Amino acid sequence: MVATCWEDIFGQIEAISKLKRFISSGNLGHAYLFAGPQGVGKYTTAKVFASAVNCADGGCGKCLCCDKIAREIHPDVFQFAPEGNFITIEQIREIKREANLKPFEANFKVYIIDEVEKMTMEAANALLKILEEPPSGVIFILITSNLEGVISTIVSRCYQVYFRLIATNLMVSEIMRRYETDENKAKLVAKISGGIFGNAIEMVNSQRRVKRRESVLSLVEKLNNSDALELADGANQLIAEIKDFLDELKLKQEAELAEVEKIVVDRACVSRIKKRLVEKHKRERNKEELGALKDILDVLSSWYRDVLVLTECSKENLLVNVDYVEKLKNLSKSFSLQKAQSALEIIQETRRILRFNVNKQLVLEVMLFGLEEVT
Ligand SMILES: [Zn+2]
């Protein structure tokens, strides 16, 4: 589901009411900084805010304007994110050139810049200059999950809006309400998704993450009874699943691209928007791949963390993988604090290495061999 209006955003009451107050006061600033943990709705809220200031109905979620913003094909609402590891000076220069042009159809041109802490120093200084003398009718929404990483001169130029992790019990009732799931499933999903509602929704909506978790956990269960070939095969399987999904995503993206011509009537805009969409699709695929790898490591960390909990204090209510309690208990009998810590260190090191441009399958294989050895 693509969120298109305020009602779709869950649990961020303070942030939303603050933004609504800006709009109703008629005193819209030109720069906002949305800060808070990853996956709690900052990006979605940024798009809804862009709708709210541009839609004739204050962000109805139903009109063509709201639809185009939600699909990221509105000619006056722009999305930027790191290209590779950084937001570059070229990207900020593009914003500068663009921001001085008149809007095509919107009241306000909106620039949403995600992961703004990843600007190079050059880019940050260039953005600061724009924020110091902002073009009229332009709103910047900067997004970060690492506020400390954003230079203070930029922070002080923006209205700051904070987003929070959502309490597990609230998430459980919302998941039950939205998806009519039973309480046990909702609790499991809420726990595994670590307070990140976006993850929880994805887990309920798509079987992909659930299946991935099952693949990882079945592999980890077999760790000590497998030979090298089987482990390599397991790593291969995980990578193949990610690739299958990326292929599927590519098909969806191609369909989305084909649809642009139907929605965007203005011929002058079509090729520009298509170009933006292609860039967005590339970012989405990168993000998906990295997210999938992160998922695998998160599942593994939560597993060994659970083993650690049982080894140290046997408090079952602290477990994340509540659907594997018996297996975890069995495993913890032959485990020690030292073993669990070594496993967690190996996973942490794998996380670090995966940030670089490396052969992902090989890295996963090395990790599995390492885990087999220490456990
Ligand atoms: Zn609307």
GROMACS .gro file of C-alpha atoms and ligand atoms in nm:
model
  376
    1MET     CA    1   0.000   0.000   0.000
    2VAL     CA    2   0.135   0.342  -0.090
    3ALA     CA    3   0.060   0.586   0.189
    4THR     CA    4  -0.091   0.900   0.048
    5CYS     CA    5  -0.248   1.090   0.337
    6TRP     CA    6  -0.195   1.170   0.705
    7GLU     CA    7  -0.426   0.888   0.817
    8ASP     CA    8  -0.195   0.629   0.662
    9ILE     CA    9   0.095   0.725   0.886
   10PHE     CA   10   0.097   0.529   1.205
   11GLY     CA   11   0.218   0.627   1.549
   12GLN     CA   12   0.390   0.958   1.473
   13ILE     CA   13   0.126   1.179   1.632
   14GLU     CA   14   0.363   1.449   1.758
   15ALA     CA   15   0.544   1.487   1.428
   16ILE     CA   16   0.221   1.498   1.230
   17SER     CA   17   0.050   1.749   1.454
   18LYS     CA   18   0.358   1.970   1.441
   19LEU     CA   19   0.354   1.963   1.061
   20LYS     CA   20  -0.019   2.028   1.048
   21ARG     CA   21   0.033   2.332   1.273
   22PHE     CA   22   0.292   2.470   1.031
   23ILE     CA   23   0.041   2.439   0.749
   24SER     CA   24  -0.255   2.585   0.935
   25SER     CA   25  -0.050   2.876   1.069
   26GLY     CA   26   0.017   2.977   0.708
   27ASN     CA   27   0.378   3.018   0.809
   28LEU     CA   28   0.549   2.742   0.616
   29GLY     CA   29   0.921   2.751   0.659
   30HIS     CA   30   1.143   2.666   0.368
   31ALA     CA   31   1.340   2.387   0.533
   32TYR     CA   32   1.253   2.094   0.756
   33LEU     CA   33   1.468   1.827   0.907
   34PHE     CA   34   1.295   1.497   0.979
   35ALA     CA   35   1.503   1.299   1.226
   36GLY     CA   36   1.444   0.959   1.382
   37PRO     CA   37   1.518   0.588   1.349
   38GLN     CA   38   1.508   0.414   1.015
   39GLY     CA   39   1.176   0.275   0.895
   40VAL     CA   40   0.941   0.472   1.121
   41GLY     CA   41   0.776   0.673   0.843
   42LYS     CA   42   0.990   0.982   0.782
   43TYR     CA   43   1.004   0.943   0.405
   44THR     CA   44   0.633   0.863   0.376
   45THR     CA   45   0.552   1.163   0.593
   46ALA     CA   46   0.769   1.384   0.371
   47LYS     CA   47   0.564   1.284   0.068
   48VAL     CA   48   0.236   1.333   0.253
   49PHE     CA   49   0.355   1.677   0.367
   50ALA     CA   50   0.438   1.761   0.004
   51SER     CA   51   0.080   1.658  -0.085
   52ALA     CA   52  -0.069   1.854   0.202
   53VAL     CA   53   0.089   2.180   0.088
   54ASN     CA   54   0.000   2.125  -0.277
   55CYS     CA   55  -0.331   1.939  -0.298
   56ALA     CA   56  -0.639   2.159  -0.320
   57ASP     CA   57  -0.792   1.948  -0.044
   58GLY     CA   58  -0.497   1.965   0.193
   59GLY     CA   59  -0.363   1.620   0.101
   60CYS     CA   60  -0.674   1.416   0.026
   61GLY     CA   61  -0.476   1.116  -0.092
   62LYS     CA   62  -0.716   1.063  -0.379
   63CYS     CA   63  -0.664   1.336  -0.638
   64LEU     CA   64  -0.420   1.334  -0.930
   65CYS     CA   65  -0.180   1.566  -0.745
   66CYS     CA   66  -0.160   1.335  -0.441
   67ASP     CA   67  -0.134   1.030  -0.666
   68LYS     CA   68   0.158   1.174  -0.861
   69ILE     CA   69   0.340   1.270  -0.543
   70ALA     CA   70   0.289   0.924  -0.393
   71ARG     CA   71   0.422   0.760  -0.710
   72GLU     CA   72   0.712   1.009  -0.719
   73ILE     CA   73   0.624   1.131  -1.066
   74HIS     CA   74   0.508   1.481  -0.977
   75PRO     CA   75   0.703   1.734  -1.188
   76ASP     CA   76   0.754   1.969  -0.891
   77VAL     CA   77   0.827   1.725  -0.610
   78PHE     CA   78   1.178   1.582  -0.619
   79GLN     CA   79   1.346   1.301  -0.432
   80PHE     CA   80   1.717   1.278  -0.373
   81ALA     CA   81   1.920   1.011  -0.196
   82PRO     CA   82   2.286   0.907  -0.187
   83GLU     CA   83   2.428   0.787  -0.516
   84GLY     CA   84   2.649   0.507  -0.397
   85ASN     CA   85   2.773   0.604  -0.054
   86PHE     CA   86   2.731   0.981  -0.075
   87ILE     CA   87   2.510   1.268  -0.175
   88THR     CA   88   2.738   1.451  -0.411
   89ILE     CA   89   2.802   1.812  -0.500
   90GLU     CA   90   2.659   1.741  -0.849
   91GLN     CA   91   2.327   1.644  -0.695
   92ILE     CA   92   2.311   1.964  -0.492
   93ARG     CA   93   2.405   2.168  -0.800
   94GLU     CA   94   2.116   2.006  -0.983
   95ILE     CA   95   1.885   2.111  -0.699
   96LYS     CA   96   2.020   2.464  -0.718
   97ARG     CA   97   1.958   2.490  -1.093
   98GLU     CA   98   1.612   2.339  -1.063
   99ALA     CA   99   1.495   2.528  -0.756
  100ASN     CA  100   1.521   2.864  -0.928
  101LEU     CA  101   1.283   2.762  -1.208
  102LYS     CA  102   0.910   2.823  -1.179
  103PRO     CA  103   0.697   2.524  -1.076
  104PHE     CA  104   0.503   2.343  -1.349
  105GLU     CA  105   0.180   2.302  -1.160
  106ALA     CA  106   0.237   2.302  -0.785
  107ASN     CA  107   0.210   2.581  -0.529
  108PHE     CA  108   0.534   2.471  -0.372
  109LYS     CA  109   0.825   2.289  -0.522
  110VAL     CA  110   0.937   2.030  -0.271
  111TYR     CA  111   1.283   1.872  -0.248
  112ILE     CA  112   1.302   1.562  -0.032
  113ILE     CA  113   1.660   1.467   0.047
  114ASP     CA  114   1.695   1.129   0.214
  115GLU     CA  115   1.995   1.023   0.426
  116VAL     CA  116   2.112   1.380   0.432
  117GLU     CA  117   2.393   1.290   0.672
  118LYS     CA  118   2.564   1.124   0.377
  119MET     CA  119   2.645   1.450   0.202
  120THR     CA  120   3.006   1.513   0.117
  121MET     CA  121   3.146   1.822   0.289
  122GLU     CA  122   3.134   2.005  -0.045
  123ALA     CA  123   2.770   1.908  -0.097
  124ALA     CA  124   2.679   2.009   0.258
  125ASN     CA  125   2.832   2.353   0.212
  126ALA     CA  126   2.654   2.402  -0.119
  127LEU     CA  127   2.322   2.300   0.037
  128LEU     CA  128   2.385   2.534   0.328
  129LYS     CA  129   2.424   2.823   0.082
  130ILE     CA  130   2.090   2.738  -0.077
  131LEU     CA  131   1.924   2.721   0.265
  132GLU     CA  132   2.070   3.057   0.360
  133GLU     CA  133   1.911   3.225   0.060
  134PRO     CA  134   1.626   2.998  -0.035
  135PRO     CA  135   1.434   3.056  -0.359
  136SER     CA  136   1.073   3.150  -0.289
  137GLY     CA  137   0.802   2.886  -0.314
  138VAL     CA  138   1.044   2.605  -0.241
  139ILE     CA  139   1.037   2.367   0.054
  140PHE     CA  140   1.326   2.140   0.148
  141ILE     CA  141   1.266   1.831   0.356
  142LEU     CA  142   1.588   1.677   0.480
  143ILE     CA  143   1.568   1.330   0.628
  144THR     CA  144   1.813   1.159   0.857
  145SER     CA  145   1.835   0.863   1.090
  146ASN     CA  146   2.168   0.992   1.217
  147LEU     CA  147   2.120   1.346   1.339
  148GLU     CA  148   2.476   1.366   1.477
  149GLY     CA  149   2.603   1.317   1.123
  150VAL     CA  150   2.436   1.633   0.992
  151ILE     CA  151   2.644   1.949   1.023
  152SER     CA  152   2.504   2.181   1.285
  153THR     CA  153   2.481   2.484   1.057
  154ILE     CA  154   2.235   2.291   0.840
  155VAL     CA  155   2.040   2.161   1.141
  156SER     CA  156   1.997   2.514   1.274
  157ARG     CA  157   1.856   2.635   0.940
  158CYS     CA  158   1.569   2.384   0.956
  159TYR     CA  159   1.252   2.328   1.153
  160GLN     CA  160   1.325   2.002   1.331
  161VAL     CA  161   1.064   1.732   1.343
  162TYR     CA  162   1.133   1.417   1.544
  163PHE     CA  163   1.003   1.070   1.470
  164ARG     CA  164   1.004   0.793   1.728
  165LEU     CA  165   1.016   0.417   1.757
  166ILE     CA  166   0.673   0.278   1.824
  167ALA     CA  167   0.600   0.078   2.140
  168THR     CA  168   0.552  -0.292   2.071
  169ASN     CA  169   0.205  -0.312   2.225
  170LEU     CA  170   0.080  -0.027   2.003
  171MET     CA  171   0.223  -0.197   1.701
  172VAL     CA  172   0.057  -0.526   1.792
  173SER     CA  173  -0.289  -0.370   1.813
  174GLU     CA  174  -0.238  -0.172   1.491
  175ILE     CA  175  -0.122  -0.480   1.300
  176MET     CA  176  -0.427  -0.671   1.428
  177ARG     CA  177  -0.658  -0.384   1.331
  178ARG     CA  178  -0.515  -0.330   0.984
  179TYR     CA  179  -0.459  -0.685   0.874
  180GLU     CA  180  -0.699  -0.886   1.088
  181THR     CA  181  -0.418  -1.113   1.203
  182ASP     CA  182  -0.440  -1.304   1.529
  183GLU     CA  183  -0.261  -1.172   1.834
  184ASN     CA  184   0.020  -1.427   1.835
  185LYS     CA  185   0.120  -1.354   1.478
  186ALA     CA  186   0.097  -0.979   1.539
  187LYS     CA  187   0.319  -1.012   1.848
  188LEU     CA  188   0.576  -1.216   1.662
  189VAL     CA  189   0.586  -0.970   1.373
  190ALA     CA  190   0.611  -0.671   1.609
  191LYS     CA  191   0.899  -0.832   1.800
  192ILE     CA  192   1.096  -0.939   1.498
  193SER     CA  193   1.056  -0.601   1.330
  194GLY     CA  194   1.219  -0.428   1.627
  195GLY     CA  195   0.973  -0.140   1.663
  196ILE     CA  196   1.001  -0.052   1.296
  197PHE     CA  197   0.649  -0.038   1.164
  198GLY     CA  198   0.760  -0.035   0.799
  199ASN     CA  199   0.928  -0.373   0.852
  200ALA     CA  200   0.622  -0.508   1.029
  201ILE     CA  201   0.394  -0.408   0.742
  202GLU     CA  202   0.625  -0.571   0.496
  203MET     CA  203   0.632  -0.890   0.698
  204VAL     CA  204   0.255  -0.910   0.706
  205ASN     CA  205   0.213  -0.809   0.344
  206SER     CA  206   0.475  -1.013   0.177
  207GLN     CA  207   0.590  -1.363   0.242
  208ARG     CA  208   0.936  -1.270   0.122
  209ARG     CA  209   1.076  -1.155   0.456
  210VAL     CA  210   0.907  -1.438   0.641
  211LYS     CA  211   1.055  -1.686   0.397
  212ARG     CA  212   1.397  -1.526   0.422
  213ARG     CA  213   1.390  -1.553   0.799
  214GLU     CA  214   1.292  -1.919   0.772
  215SER     CA  215   1.575  -1.988   0.526
  216VAL     CA  216   1.829  -1.822   0.754
  217LEU     CA  217   1.708  -1.997   1.067
  218SER     CA  218   1.693  -2.338   0.902
  219LEU     CA  219   2.049  -2.285   0.782
  220VAL     CA  220   2.166  -2.183   1.127
  221GLU     CA  221   2.002  -2.488   1.282
  222LYS     CA  222   2.196  -2.712   1.047
  223LEU     CA  223   2.526  -2.533   1.102
  224ASN     CA  224   2.704  -2.798   1.303
  225ASN     CA  225   2.580  -3.092   1.101
  226SER     CA  226   2.675  -2.958   0.761
  227ASP     CA  227   2.988  -2.990   0.553
  228ALA     CA  228   3.150  -2.703   0.365
  229LEU     CA  229   2.964  -2.782   0.046
  230GLU     CA  230   2.626  -2.765   0.218
  231LEU     CA  231   2.711  -2.433   0.381
  232ALA     CA  232   2.825  -2.286   0.050
  233ASP     CA  233   2.502  -2.412  -0.099
  234GLY     CA  234   2.306  -2.242   0.179
  235ALA     CA  235   2.477  -1.909   0.112
  236ASN     CA  236   2.410  -1.955  -0.258
  237GLN     CA  237   2.042  -2.017  -0.186
  238LEU     CA  238   2.011  -1.695   0.018
  239ILE     CA  239   2.172  -1.490  -0.259
  240ALA     CA  240   1.952  -1.658  -0.522
  241GLU     CA  241   1.639  -1.564  -0.328
  242ILE     CA  242   1.750  -1.200  -0.319
  243LYS     CA  243   1.820  -1.208  -0.692
  244ASP     CA  244   1.478  -1.358  -0.768
  245PHE     CA  245   1.312  -1.075  -0.584
  246LEU     CA  246   1.524  -0.812  -0.757
  247ASP     CA  247   1.416  -0.957  -1.094
  248GLU     CA  248   1.054  -0.935  -0.985
  249LEU     CA  249   1.105  -0.578  -0.868
  250LYS     CA  250   1.257  -0.488  -1.204
  251LEU     CA  251   0.945  -0.608  -1.385
  252LYS     CA  252   0.725  -0.398  -1.157
  253GLN     CA  253   0.946  -0.098  -1.217
  254GLU     CA  254   0.923  -0.140  -1.592
  255ALA     CA  255   0.545  -0.142  -1.565
  256GLU     CA  256   0.557   0.170  -1.350
  257LEU     CA  257   0.771   0.343  -1.609
  258ALA     CA  258   0.530   0.251  -1.887
  259GLU     CA  259   0.245   0.397  -1.686
  260VAL     CA  260   0.401   0.743  -1.660
  261GLU     CA  261   0.288   0.842  -2.008
  262LYS     CA  262  -0.071   0.777  -1.914
  263ILE     CA  263  -0.060   0.987  -1.599
  264VAL     CA  264   0.166   1.276  -1.693
  265VAL     CA  265  -0.008   1.467  -1.968
  266ASP     CA  266   0.244   1.744  -2.013
  267ARG     CA  267   0.479   1.614  -2.284
  268ALA     CA  268   0.761   1.840  -2.171
  269CYS     CA  269   0.761   1.667  -1.835
  270VAL     CA  270   0.747   1.305  -1.943
  271SER     CA  271   1.107   1.245  -2.039
  272ARG     CA  272   1.234   1.438  -1.737
  273ILE     CA  273   1.016   1.238  -1.503
  274LYS     CA  274   1.109   0.911  -1.669
  275LYS     CA  275   1.475   0.992  -1.613
  276ARG     CA  276   1.406   1.062  -1.246
  277LEU     CA  277   1.207   0.743  -1.215
  278VAL     CA  278   1.487   0.534  -1.366
  279GLU     CA  279   1.725   0.679  -1.107
  280LYS     CA  280   1.476   0.610  -0.832
  281HIS     CA  281   1.439   0.250  -0.952
  282LYS     CA  282   1.811   0.201  -0.942
  283ARG     CA  283   1.820   0.334  -0.586
  284GLU     CA  284   1.531   0.107  -0.492
  285ARG     CA  285   1.711  -0.201  -0.622
  286ASN     CA  286   2.030  -0.111  -0.438
  287LYS     CA  287   1.837  -0.045  -0.122
  288GLU     CA  288   1.650  -0.372  -0.159
  289GLU     CA  289   1.969  -0.571  -0.198
  290LEU     CA  290   2.140  -0.407   0.097
  291GLY     CA  291   1.820  -0.435   0.302
  292ALA     CA  292   1.796  -0.806   0.227
  293LEU     CA  293   2.154  -0.866   0.336
  294LYS     CA  294   2.092  -0.661   0.649
  295ASP     CA  295   1.782  -0.871   0.714
  296ILE     CA  296   1.985  -1.191   0.700
  297LEU     CA  297   2.238  -1.054   0.947
  298ASP     CA  298   1.965  -0.916   1.173
  299VAL     CA  299   1.798  -1.256   1.191
  300LEU     CA  300   2.130  -1.418   1.277
  301SER     CA  301   2.210  -1.155   1.542
  302SER     CA  302   1.869  -1.196   1.701
  303TRP     CA  303   1.922  -1.573   1.709
  304TYR     CA  304   2.255  -1.561   1.889
  305ARG     CA  305   2.133  -1.284   2.112
  306ASP     CA  306   1.845  -1.510   2.214
  307VAL     CA  307   2.088  -1.794   2.280
  308LEU     CA  308   2.294  -1.553   2.489
  309VAL     CA  309   1.986  -1.454   2.692
  310LEU     CA  310   1.899  -1.817   2.762
  311THR     CA  311   2.257  -1.908   2.848
  312GLU     CA  312   2.287  -1.619   3.090
  313CYS     CA  313   1.949  -1.573   3.255
  314SER     CA  314   1.691  -1.804   3.090
  315LYS     CA  315   1.428  -1.530   3.080
  316GLU     CA  316   1.203  -1.639   2.797
  317ASN     CA  317   1.010  -1.312   2.788
  318LEU     CA  318   1.322  -1.138   2.661
  319LEU     CA  319   1.344  -1.357   2.350
  320VAL     CA  320   1.285  -1.220   2.002
  321ASN     CA  321   1.236  -1.547   1.817
  322VAL     CA  322   0.946  -1.657   2.031
  323ASP     CA  323   0.833  -1.916   1.778
  324TYR     CA  324   1.162  -2.106   1.820
  325VAL     CA  325   1.174  -2.121   2.202
  326GLU     CA  326   1.221  -2.497   2.230
  327LYS     CA  327   1.498  -2.509   1.972
  328LEU     CA  328   1.672  -2.213   2.133
  329LYS     CA  329   1.650  -2.377   2.474
  330ASN     CA  330   1.805  -2.696   2.341
  331LEU     CA  331   2.083  -2.509   2.173
  332SER     CA  332   2.160  -2.296   2.477
  333LYS     CA  333   2.237  -2.611   2.679
  334SER     CA  334   2.551  -2.669   2.477
  335PHE     CA  335   2.635  -2.300   2.448
  336SER     CA  336   2.853  -2.066   2.648
  337LEU     CA  337   2.867  -1.690   2.682
  338GLN     CA  338   3.197  -1.698   2.496
  339LYS     CA  339   3.052  -1.888   2.199
  340ALA     CA  340   2.754  -1.656   2.162
  341GLN     CA  341   2.974  -1.350   2.182
  342SER     CA  342   3.213  -1.487   1.919
  343ALA     CA  343   2.918  -1.556   1.688
  344LEU     CA  344   2.787  -1.202   1.734
  345GLU     CA  345   3.132  -1.062   1.661
  346ILE     CA  346   3.154  -1.257   1.336
  347ILE     CA  347   2.813  -1.122   1.227
  348GLN     CA  348   2.920  -0.769   1.317
  349GLU     CA  349   3.237  -0.803   1.113
  350THR     CA  350   3.032  -0.933   0.818
  351ARG     CA  351   2.811  -0.625   0.843
  352ARG     CA  352   3.118  -0.406   0.816
  353ILE     CA  353   3.263  -0.589   0.517
  354LEU     CA  354   2.934  -0.585   0.325
  355ARG     CA  355   2.945  -0.205   0.311
  356PHE     CA  356   3.220  -0.239   0.054
  357ASN     CA  357   3.188  -0.355  -0.300
  358VAL     CA  358   3.254  -0.724  -0.235
  359ASN     CA  359   3.136  -1.063  -0.356
  360LYS     CA  360   2.831  -1.100  -0.133
  361GLN     CA  361   2.801  -1.474  -0.163
  362LEU     CA  362   3.162  -1.527  -0.070
  363VAL     CA  363   3.124  -1.301   0.234
  364LEU     CA  364   2.818  -1.497   0.351
  365GLU     CA  365   3.004  -1.825   0.301
  366VAL     CA  366   3.299  -1.705   0.505
  367MET     CA  367   3.059  -1.593   0.778
  368LEU     CA  368   2.884  -1.931   0.790
  369PHE     CA  369   3.217  -2.115   0.809
  370GLY     CA  370   3.319  -1.882   1.090
  371LEU     CA  371   2.994  -1.939   1.278
  372GLU     CA  372   3.030  -2.315   1.242
  373GLU     CA  373   3.377  -2.297   1.383
  374VAL     CA  374   3.299  -2.092   1.691
  375THR     CA  375   2.972  -2.256   1.781
  376ZN      ZN  376  -0.521   1.545  -0.304
   0.00000   0.00000   0.00000
